[in-house]
C-alpha positions as MATLAB code, in Angstrom:
seq = 'LLKEALMKLVCFSEDEALGRQVSSESERLKWSVVLVRDRANINQAMLQYDPDLLLVDVGGFSDLDWWKGTSVPRQRPVIFINGIMTEEFMTTALESGADAFIPRHWFSPRYFEARIRSLLRFQHLSQAKRFISRLNLAIDNERNSVQVKEQEITLTLTEFKILRELACEEVKVVSREEIQTRIFGEAKLSTRSLDVHICALRKKIKGVGLQIDSLRGVGYRLNPCRR';
ca = [
     -85.373  -18.198    3.211;
     -85.027  -14.405    2.562;
     -87.590  -12.016    3.522;
     -89.243  -10.293    0.577;
     -88.647   -7.187    1.921;
     -84.946   -7.671    2.052;
     -84.588   -9.182   -1.464;
     -82.352   -7.166   -3.379;
     -81.666   -7.624   -7.150;
     -79.247   -6.027   -9.465;
     -80.148   -6.359  -13.297;
     -77.932   -5.687  -15.939;
     -79.541   -4.916  -19.756;
     -79.116   -2.569  -22.493;
     -82.581   -3.312  -23.601;
     -85.097   -0.845  -21.946;
     -87.923   -3.162  -22.720;
     -86.531   -6.055  -20.733;
     -85.603   -3.394  -17.915;
     -89.109   -2.272  -17.527;
     -90.200   -5.771  -17.234;
     -87.913   -6.909  -14.623;
     -88.686   -3.530  -12.757;
     -92.401   -4.125  -13.090;
     -92.102   -7.987  -11.743;
     -90.154   -6.850   -8.930;
     -92.380   -4.095   -7.850;
     -95.196   -6.583   -7.503;
     -93.078   -8.765   -5.726;
     -92.011   -5.977   -3.389;
     -88.463   -6.908   -4.294;
     -85.911   -4.190   -4.513;
     -84.202   -3.788   -7.955;
     -81.345   -1.688   -9.396;
     -81.563   -1.297  -13.204;
     -77.874   -1.137  -14.764;
     -77.563   -0.040  -18.447;
     -73.863    0.811  -18.546;
     -71.357   -2.013  -18.445;
     -68.989    0.135  -16.762;
     -71.207    0.504  -13.783;
     -71.716   -2.877  -13.035;
     -69.338   -3.346  -10.562;
     -70.223   -0.040   -8.789;
     -73.947   -1.236   -8.579;
     -72.704   -4.644   -7.051;
     -70.444   -3.162   -4.357;
     -72.954   -0.386   -3.338;
     -76.033   -2.390   -3.233;
     -74.742   -5.838   -2.231;
     -77.649   -7.824   -4.037;
     -79.083  -10.908   -3.217;
     -78.762  -12.171   -6.899;
     -77.650  -10.723  -10.241;
     -79.331  -10.688  -13.406;
     -77.285  -10.563  -16.395;
     -78.754   -9.940  -20.033;
     -76.647  -11.726  -22.690;
     -77.408  -11.658  -26.352;
     -74.529  -13.717  -27.708;
     -70.977  -15.108  -27.219;
     -69.605  -11.852  -27.310;
     -71.490  -10.878  -23.939;
     -70.216  -13.978  -22.376;
     -66.566  -12.978  -23.456;
     -67.349   -9.634  -21.597;
     -68.798  -11.367  -18.740;
     -65.630  -13.532  -18.387;
     -63.290  -10.732  -18.403;
     -65.321   -8.542  -15.660;
     -64.091   -8.216  -12.121;
     -67.508   -8.576  -10.641;
     -67.405  -10.345   -7.248;
     -68.595  -14.117   -7.825;
     -70.212  -14.377   -4.318;
     -73.848  -13.948   -5.191;
     -75.548  -16.152   -7.729;
     -75.865  -15.182  -11.418;
     -78.978  -15.587  -13.724;
     -78.537  -15.296  -17.347;
     -81.500  -13.688  -19.502;
     -80.891  -15.186  -22.686;
     -82.207  -15.491  -26.250;
     -79.970  -18.331  -27.795;
     -81.112  -21.709  -26.361;
     -78.204  -24.136  -28.134;
     -76.418  -26.511  -26.231;
     -73.098  -24.857  -27.231;
     -74.087  -21.381  -25.936;
     -75.678  -22.388  -22.837;
     -72.776  -25.006  -22.053;
     -70.398  -21.879  -22.653;
     -72.611  -19.808  -20.420;
     -72.368  -22.144  -17.459;
     -68.712  -22.329  -17.960;
     -68.598  -18.426  -18.024;
     -70.363  -18.416  -14.351;
     -73.950  -18.784  -15.028;
     -75.898  -20.366  -11.909;
     -79.421  -20.342  -13.779;
     -81.109  -19.396  -17.020;
     -84.136  -17.183  -17.777;
     -84.751  -17.720  -21.474;
     -86.387  -14.707  -22.859;
     -89.089  -16.475  -24.688;
     -90.152  -18.140  -20.887;
     -89.734  -14.605  -19.428;
     -93.363  -14.643  -17.464;
     -94.504  -13.299  -14.080;
     -94.750  -16.728  -13.211;
     -91.518  -18.333  -14.368;
     -89.231  -14.847  -13.333;
     -90.410  -15.495   -9.539;
     -90.284  -19.298   -9.601;
     -86.699  -19.579  -11.125;
     -85.446  -16.582   -8.711;
     -87.103  -18.335   -5.529;
     -85.999  -21.772   -6.575;
     -82.138  -20.640   -6.676;
     -82.250  -18.587   -3.726;
     -84.228  -21.562   -2.127;
     -81.296  -23.722   -2.808;
     -78.480  -21.297   -1.706;
     -80.071  -20.941    2.025;
     -80.874  -24.636    2.632;
     -77.540  -25.411    3.968;
     -76.558  -24.362    7.531;
     -74.656  -20.992    7.711;
     -71.430  -22.339    8.878;
     -70.014  -25.762    9.167;
     -66.529  -27.200    9.810;
     -65.279  -30.707    8.515;
     -62.554  -31.878   10.601;
     -61.499  -34.591    8.394;
     -60.320  -32.091    5.818;
     -59.948  -29.248    8.148;
     -62.422  -27.295    6.157;
     -64.533  -24.493    6.912;
     -67.609  -23.721    5.067;
     -69.393  -20.272    5.286;
     -72.733  -20.529    3.290;
     -73.502  -16.865    4.082;
     -70.386  -15.303    2.425;
     -70.223  -18.473   -0.188;
     -66.229  -19.022    1.221;
     -63.993  -21.746    2.505;
     -61.080  -21.947    4.312;
     -58.593  -24.685    4.697;
     -56.062  -24.395    7.676;
     -57.534  -21.059    8.042;
     -56.425  -20.043    4.392;
     -59.166  -18.948    2.194;
     -59.494  -20.401   -1.278;
     -60.809  -17.953   -4.062;
     -63.881  -20.047   -5.987;
     -66.503  -19.117   -8.436;
     -70.168  -19.683   -7.123;
     -70.261  -22.913   -8.897;
     -67.013  -24.407   -7.813;
     -67.910  -23.530   -4.362;
     -71.383  -25.253   -4.745;
     -69.356  -28.362   -5.914;
     -67.263  -28.215   -3.289;
     -69.695  -28.095   -0.727;
     -71.343  -31.106   -2.044;
     -68.431  -33.040   -1.798;
     -67.374  -32.059    1.820;
     -68.675  -34.318    4.518;
     -67.368  -35.759    7.592;
     -67.305  -39.388    6.264;
     -65.518  -40.554    3.021;
     -68.759  -40.483    0.847;
     -68.779  -40.847   -2.952;
     -71.211  -38.176   -4.919;
     -72.516  -39.073   -8.079;
     -72.441  -36.973  -10.862;
     -76.089  -36.962  -11.255;
     -76.571  -35.639   -7.886;
     -74.086  -32.925   -8.392;
     -75.809  -31.769  -11.919;
     -79.275  -32.061  -10.405;
     -78.359  -29.924   -7.129;
     -75.980  -27.388   -8.748;
     -77.187  -27.033  -12.363;
     -80.807  -27.888  -11.746;
     -82.831  -28.173  -15.294;
     -79.635  -27.076  -17.320;
     -78.403  -30.549  -17.683;
     -76.875  -30.087  -21.172;
     -73.585  -31.950  -21.269;
     -71.214  -33.842  -18.697;
     -68.264  -31.311  -20.516;
     -69.587  -28.364  -18.331;
     -69.266  -30.494  -15.020;
     -65.734  -31.555  -16.061;
     -64.379  -27.942  -16.754;
     -65.546  -27.188  -13.160;
     -64.092  -30.193  -11.438;
     -60.596  -29.494  -13.302;
     -60.681  -25.891  -12.217;
     -61.655  -26.968   -8.730;
     -58.818  -29.676   -8.515;
     -56.115  -27.003   -9.329;
     -57.200  -24.401   -6.600;
     -57.743  -27.271   -3.815;
     -54.327  -28.887   -4.439;
     -52.208  -26.173   -3.081;
     -54.034  -26.533    0.551;
     -53.821  -30.176    0.430;
     -57.117  -31.698   -0.904;
     -57.828  -33.582   -3.793;
     -61.083  -34.805   -5.677;
     -60.868  -38.476   -6.488;
     -62.748  -39.748   -9.636;
     -64.710  -43.392   -9.437;
     -65.392  -44.064  -12.984;
     -69.044  -44.516  -13.429;
     -69.844  -43.738   -9.832;
     -68.969  -40.196   -8.952;
     -66.500  -38.081   -6.966;
     -65.242  -38.009   -3.466;
     -63.157  -35.282   -1.739;
     -60.152  -36.445    0.306;
     -56.923  -35.041    1.789;
     -53.995  -35.232   -0.336;
     -52.132  -38.499   -0.131;
     -48.377  -38.278    1.173;
];
């Protein structure tokens, strides 16, 4: 796990009160936090401070459209702080790149700390680097990157996590439930979100000779493309 003294957060919110809450809780936990209020400055803040995690305040669907249109690097976990709790909104938020949520009405010192620690703990559970010879696939958990035959594939953080769950030396089937639990945690909203990510991932890895096989009612497995 990260040492507390090294924990760095970037928080984007136009809400001054929310910014003060995040700042106060981060100070209590001895975490470093940079507050960004102007959307135009979020990329610069990410590059300058290289945080361990990004918090993004999203008020509605228009904010999700804005987030999808940004060029913010996706190599760091993203937690959305949201007020809307409908299935449609949270499913769209996951599809837009959210890795976890802090609902506004659950924003408390205890939940804030637990949610961040849980996400970062999961991120650092795996060993830093490993190579799966069966797939000619190299996984770098520090950079959240993958290479196939020394060719790097550009993935979102969620796509990277799915590929990491499927990548193993033996031919192994991973159930939908395992992927949902390990990646989306408590946000098991619908199967559509996972289908969207799997579809996007398939397109990206096909060009490097990998495919994701579906076993109806069982799960998925990662294999080299059949000749």
